[in-house]
Tab-separated table of C-alpha atoms in Angstrom:
chain	number	residue	atom	x	y	z
U	1407	MET	CA	-46.084	-13.325	-40.162
U	1408	ASP	CA	-46.501	-16.486	-42.317
U	1409	GLU	CA	-45.092	-16.680	-45.810
U	1410	PHE	CA	-46.453	-18.357	-48.914
U	1411	VAL	CA	-44.597	-18.270	-52.225
U	1412	GLY	CA	-42.443	-15.414	-50.921
U	1413	ILE	CA	-45.396	-13.112	-50.133
U	1414	LYS	CA	-46.207	-12.148	-46.552
U	1415	PHE	CA	-49.666	-12.090	-44.990
U	1416	PRO	CA	-50.725	-11.383	-41.408
U	1417	GLU	CA	-51.047	-14.113	-38.781
U	1418	GLY	CA	-54.424	-15.412	-37.668
U	1419	GLU	CA	-57.768	-15.336	-39.481
U	1420	PRO	CA	-58.474	-12.874	-42.312
U	1421	SER	CA	-59.993	-9.522	-41.380
U	1422	GLY	CA	-61.386	-6.483	-43.165
U	1423	GLN	CA	-57.959	-4.877	-43.004
U	1424	TRP	CA	-56.356	-7.507	-45.227
U	1425	THR	CA	-55.638	-6.722	-48.878
U	1426	VAL	CA	-56.986	-8.855	-51.703
U	1427	GLU	CA	-53.492	-10.170	-52.384
U	1428	GLN	CA	-53.110	-11.251	-48.757
U	1429	LEU	CA	-56.505	-13.012	-48.790
U	1430	VAL	CA	-55.670	-14.885	-51.992
U	1431	ASN	CA	-52.309	-16.086	-50.696
U	1432	TRP	CA	-53.751	-17.058	-47.314
U	1433	SER	CA	-56.376	-19.155	-49.129
U	1434	LEU	CA	-53.707	-20.818	-51.250
U	1435	HIS	CA	-51.691	-21.542	-48.111
U	1436	GLN	CA	-54.685	-23.231	-46.469
U	1437	TYR	CA	-55.297	-25.302	-49.589
U	1438	GLN	CA	-51.664	-26.377	-49.647
U	1439	GLN	CA	-51.796	-27.552	-46.014
U	1440	HIS	CA	-54.995	-29.502	-46.670
U	1441	THR	CA	-53.453	-31.150	-49.749
U	1442	VAL	CA	-50.315	-32.182	-47.846
U	1443	HIS	CA	-52.391	-33.658	-45.004
U	1444	THR	CA	-54.571	-35.623	-47.436
U	1445	ALA	CA	-51.496	-36.958	-49.243
U	1446	GLU	CA	-49.973	-38.118	-45.940
U	1447	GLN	CA	-53.167	-40.008	-45.112
U	1448	HIS	CA	-53.067	-41.764	-48.510
U	1449	VAL	CA	-49.420	-42.689	-48.012
U	1450	GLU	CA	-50.160	-44.192	-44.579
U	1451	SER	CA	-53.095	-46.157	-46.004
U	1452	LEU	CA	-50.902	-47.565	-48.771
U	1453	ARG	CA	-48.190	-48.451	-46.230
U	1454	LEU	CA	-50.656	-50.457	-44.134
U	1455	GLN	CA	-51.960	-52.224	-47.228
U	1456	CYS	CA	-48.397	-53.057	-48.247
U	1457	ASP	CA	-47.682	-54.484	-44.757
U	1458	ASN	CA	-50.751	-56.713	-45.001
U	1459	ASP	CA	-49.735	-57.923	-48.462
U	1460	CYS	CA	-46.224	-58.650	-47.170
U	1461	ASP	CA	-47.682	-60.659	-44.270
U	1462	ASN	CA	-49.755	-62.748	-46.675
U	1463	ALA	CA	-46.749	-63.293	-48.937
U	1464	ASN	CA	-44.582	-64.348	-45.974
U	1465	SER	CA	-47.259	-66.788	-44.807
U	1466	LEU	CA	-47.442	-68.363	-48.264
U	1467	LEU	CA	-43.648	-68.585	-48.375
U	1468	GLU	CA	-43.519	-70.382	-45.016
U	1469	MET	CA	-46.231	-72.796	-46.160
U	1470	ALA	CA	-44.242	-73.524	-49.320
U	1471	ARG	CA	-41.063	-74.113	-47.296
U	1472	ASP	CA	-42.902	-76.474	-44.922
U	1473	ALA	CA	-44.347	-78.387	-47.877
U	1474	MET	CA	-40.919	-78.715	-49.491
U	1475	ALA	CA	-39.397	-79.877	-46.202
U	1476	ALA	CA	-42.131	-82.500	-45.808
U	1477	GLU	CA	-41.494	-83.813	-49.322
U	1478	THR	CA	-37.749	-83.944	-48.688
U	1479	THR	CA	-38.041	-85.905	-45.437
U	1480	GLY	CA	-41.008	-88.052	-46.474
U	1481	PRO	CA	-40.825	-91.815	-47.082
U	1482	THR	CA	-39.394	-93.040	-50.391
U	1483	THR	CA	-41.267	-95.576	-52.509
U	1484	GLY	CA	-41.034	-97.020	-55.974
U	1485	LYS	CA	-38.047	-98.616	-57.650
U	1486	ASP	CA	-36.129	-99.449	-54.459
U	1487	ASP	CA	-39.198	-101.217	-53.028
U	1488	LYS	CA	-39.269	-103.560	-56.026
U	1489	HIS	CA	-35.648	-104.554	-55.374
U	1490	ILE	CA	-36.461	-105.258	-51.734
U	1491	ASP	CA	-39.448	-107.434	-52.663
U	1492	ALA	CA	-37.415	-109.377	-55.213
U	1493	ASP	CA	-34.621	-110.047	-52.706
U	1494	ALA	CA	-37.128	-111.130	-50.057
U	1495	GLU	CA	-38.239	-114.067	-52.219
U	1496	ASN	CA	-34.722	-115.567	-52.015
U	1497	VAL	CA	-34.334	-115.376	-48.219
U	1498	ASP	CA	-34.098	-118.632	-46.262
U	1499	PRO	CA	-37.235	-119.128	-44.061
U	1500	GLN	CA	-35.187	-119.623	-40.864
U	1501	THR	CA	-33.117	-116.527	-41.603
U	1502	ALA	CA	-36.281	-114.582	-42.297
U	1503	GLY	CA	-37.756	-115.700	-38.984
U	1504	ASN	CA	-34.682	-114.577	-37.061
U	1505	ALA	CA	-34.716	-111.245	-38.862
U	1506	THR	CA	-38.383	-110.772	-38.024
U	1507	ASN	CA	-37.779	-111.423	-34.334
U	1508	ALA	CA	-34.871	-109.017	-34.319
U	1509	ALA	CA	-36.967	-106.372	-36.045
U	1510	ASN	CA	-39.773	-106.802	-33.522
U	1511	ALA	CA	-37.319	-106.439	-30.658
U	1512	THR	CA	-35.897	-103.311	-32.243
U	1513	ASN	CA	-39.370	-101.819	-32.681
U	1514	ALA	CA	-40.189	-102.542	-29.054
U	1515	ASP	CA	-37.017	-100.779	-27.972
U	1516	SER	CA	-37.887	-97.831	-30.198
U	1517	VAL	CA	-41.213	-97.345	-28.484
U	1518	LYS	CA	-39.470	-97.235	-25.118
U	1519	SER	CA	-36.548	-95.129	-26.344
U	1520	PRO	CA	-35.975	-91.681	-24.827
U	1521	THR	CA	-36.093	-89.979	-28.264
U	1522	LYS	CA	-39.888	-90.057	-28.572
U	1523	THR	CA	-40.349	-89.124	-24.929
U	1524	ASN	CA	-37.960	-86.214	-25.267
U	1525	ASN	CA	-39.696	-84.987	-28.414
U	1526	ASP	CA	-43.039	-85.076	-26.612
U	1527	ALA	CA	-41.555	-83.131	-23.705
U	1528	ALA	CA	-40.073	-80.558	-26.088
U	1529	ASN	CA	-43.403	-80.073	-27.861
U	1530	LYS	CA	-45.183	-79.531	-24.518
U	1531	SER	CA	-42.629	-77.042	-23.192
U	1532	LYS	CA	-43.157	-73.306	-23.318
U	1533	ILE	CA	-41.412	-69.937	-23.198
U	1534	GLU	CA	-42.829	-66.915	-21.408
U	1535	ILE	CA	-41.830	-63.551	-22.853
U	1536	LEU	CA	-42.150	-60.284	-20.923
U	1537	VAL	CA	-41.758	-57.031	-22.871
U	1538	THR	CA	-39.886	-54.689	-20.500
U	1539	SER	CA	-39.571	-51.599	-22.728
U	1540	GLY	CA	-40.940	-50.028	-25.896
U	1541	PRO	CA	-44.517	-49.339	-27.030
U	1542	HIS	CA	-45.631	-52.815	-25.867
U	1543	ALA	CA	-44.008	-52.581	-22.400
U	1544	SER	CA	-45.528	-54.919	-19.761
U	1545	ALA	CA	-47.102	-57.189	-22.412
U	1546	LYS	CA	-46.675	-60.938	-21.821
U	1547	PHE	CA	-46.628	-63.735	-24.381
U	1548	LEU	CA	-46.713	-67.497	-23.859
U	1549	LEU	CA	-45.017	-69.390	-26.687
U	1550	ARG	CA	-45.219	-73.127	-27.332
U	1551	PRO	CA	-42.736	-73.861	-30.128
U	1552	LYS	CA	-42.621	-77.408	-31.493
U	1553	SER	CA	-39.771	-79.260	-33.137
U	1554	ASP	CA	-41.416	-78.748	-36.537
U	1555	ALA	CA	-43.255	-75.476	-35.850
U	1556	PRO	CA	-41.283	-72.461	-34.549
U	1557	CYS	CA	-42.916	-69.362	-33.045
U	1558	TYR	CA	-42.384	-66.100	-34.927
U	1559	VAL	CA	-41.941	-62.523	-33.687
U	1560	GLY	CA	-42.369	-59.366	-35.749
U	1561	ARG	CA	-44.502	-56.356	-36.545
U	1562	SER	CA	-46.897	-58.534	-38.529
U	1563	LYS	CA	-50.503	-59.046	-37.447
U	1564	GLY	CA	-50.727	-62.316	-39.332
U	1565	LYS	CA	-52.328	-65.420	-37.820
U	1566	LYS	CA	-49.113	-67.207	-36.876
U	1567	PHE	CA	-47.875	-64.102	-35.024
U	1568	VAL	CA	-51.096	-63.401	-33.134
U	1569	LYS	CA	-52.085	-67.024	-32.378
U	1570	ASN	CA	-48.787	-68.628	-31.336
U	1571	GLY	CA	-46.169	-65.925	-31.710
U	1572	ILE	CA	-45.436	-62.309	-30.833
U	1573	SER	CA	-47.007	-59.423	-32.756
U	1574	LEU	CA	-45.412	-56.055	-31.918
U	1575	GLY	CA	-47.218	-53.890	-34.454
U	1576	LYS	CA	-46.627	-50.611	-32.600
U	1577	ASP	CA	-42.832	-50.896	-32.749
U	1578	ALA	CA	-41.908	-49.371	-36.124
U	1579	GLU	CA	-38.247	-50.437	-35.740
U	1580	ILE	CA	-39.128	-54.144	-35.820
U	1581	SER	CA	-39.312	-55.967	-39.149
U	1582	THR	CA	-42.545	-57.554	-40.364
U	1583	THR	CA	-40.965	-60.965	-39.709
U	1584	HIS	CA	-38.063	-60.277	-37.338
U	1585	GLY	CA	-37.098	-63.626	-35.825
U	1586	LYS	CA	-38.286	-66.999	-34.566
U	1587	PHE	CA	-38.106	-69.168	-31.442
U	1588	LEU	CA	-37.247	-72.853	-31.819
U	1589	VAL	CA	-37.081	-75.877	-29.519
U	1590	GLU	CA	-34.836	-78.931	-29.709
U	1591	ALA	CA	-35.418	-82.163	-27.792
U	1592	GLY	CA	-32.784	-82.994	-25.196
U	1593	LEU	CA	-30.676	-86.140	-25.155
U	1594	GLY	CA	-31.084	-88.748	-22.442
U	1595	ASN	CA	-32.511	-87.168	-19.306
U	1596	LEU	CA	-31.761	-83.624	-20.453
U	1597	GLY	CA	-34.664	-81.256	-20.989
U	1598	PRO	CA	-35.434	-79.397	-24.215
U	1599	THR	CA	-33.242	-76.536	-25.434
U	1600	PHE	CA	-34.681	-73.276	-26.756
U	1601	TYR	CA	-33.131	-71.062	-29.419
U	1602	PHE	CA	-33.747	-67.694	-31.066
U	1603	VAL	CA	-32.874	-66.898	-34.681
U	1604	ASP	CA	-32.864	-63.468	-36.315
U	1605	VAL	CA	-34.187	-64.207	-39.817
U	1606	GLY	CA	-32.447	-61.233	-41.423
U	1607	SER	CA	-34.285	-58.273	-39.867
U	1608	THR	CA	-33.574	-54.730	-41.056
U	1609	ASN	CA	-32.460	-53.265	-37.719
U	1610	GLY	CA	-31.143	-56.485	-36.182
U	1611	THR	CA	-31.451	-58.145	-32.760
U	1612	PHE	CA	-29.133	-57.352	-29.861
U	1613	LEU	CA	-27.979	-59.353	-26.842
U	1614	GLU	CA	-26.019	-57.480	-24.170
U	1615	GLY	CA	-25.273	-54.713	-26.673
U	1616	GLU	CA	-23.943	-57.069	-29.366
U	1617	GLN	CA	-25.849	-57.578	-32.601
U	1618	LEU	CA	-26.753	-61.188	-33.366
U	1619	GLU	CA	-25.612	-62.750	-36.607
U	1620	PRO	CA	-28.614	-63.358	-38.918
U	1621	GLU	CA	-29.771	-66.963	-39.383
U	1622	LYS	CA	-27.589	-68.164	-36.487
U	1623	LEU	CA	-28.963	-70.165	-33.545
U	1624	VAL	CA	-28.662	-68.410	-30.175
U	1625	ARG	CA	-29.362	-70.589	-27.143
U	1626	LEU	CA	-31.816	-69.040	-24.703
U	1627	THR	CA	-31.214	-68.969	-20.959
U	1628	GLU	CA	-33.399	-67.969	-18.018
U	1629	GLY	CA	-33.615	-64.189	-17.620
U	1630	MET	CA	-31.882	-63.391	-20.929
U	1631	GLU	CA	-33.043	-60.137	-22.581
U	1632	LEU	CA	-33.153	-59.662	-26.339
U	1633	ARG	CA	-33.553	-56.221	-27.892
U	1634	LEU	CA	-35.659	-56.027	-31.044
U	1635	GLY	CA	-36.242	-52.499	-32.318
U	1636	SER	CA	-37.155	-50.382	-29.302
U	1637	SER	CA	-38.520	-53.411	-27.397
U	1638	ASN	CA	-36.708	-55.495	-24.783
U	1639	LEU	CA	-37.898	-59.105	-24.489
U	1640	LYS	CA	-37.125	-60.919	-21.221
U	1641	ILE	CA	-36.954	-64.704	-21.519
U	1642	MET	CA	-38.506	-66.986	-18.889
U	1643	LEU	CA	-38.207	-70.714	-19.551
U	1644	SER	CA	-40.421	-73.501	-18.241
């Protein structure tokens, strides 16, 4: 027997043997179930809309951070340039010629220096990610992080996750923006080094059972497995 507001009514569909009171309460019970189901659908719709809005906000935030970083590291002009020009007028011609030759030699060495070559190699390198467990098990992702453009992983379906990142939308335990993969150019003849950073996710990232410290670089190695939510990510470097 089901109960509704403390009054019993028979199981199954109404029949001619039911009393009026039982019919009324059965009808109210059905209406209640329908109302609850409709409310749950509205809640889910609002949750998805909120996730999309969060993705857009995160994208705008990253764009703002990139713009600020570019302004900070950009070339400086203005007052200092005027001092340089004024000083240049007082330089002895022979001294100026020697300085020019030295500068040209330095520039030539810079072109041949390993720094630019290593940066190019780092930007062309890639990481292959195999999801070994969770709702996205067996999925593969090929990431190409650059020195100025990391690859992001999260539940988001935003452009930067789908195009050159990892979107794990079916794993509810993963944050919208969970972490990012970075690359750093090697020194000398050394190859590039890859890192993972948890950007402050809700449920954290785990390596060999230990939770990673948020915003801390973790060097990646061949075969390493990171656990994000209910998903295991196996790292394959190339």
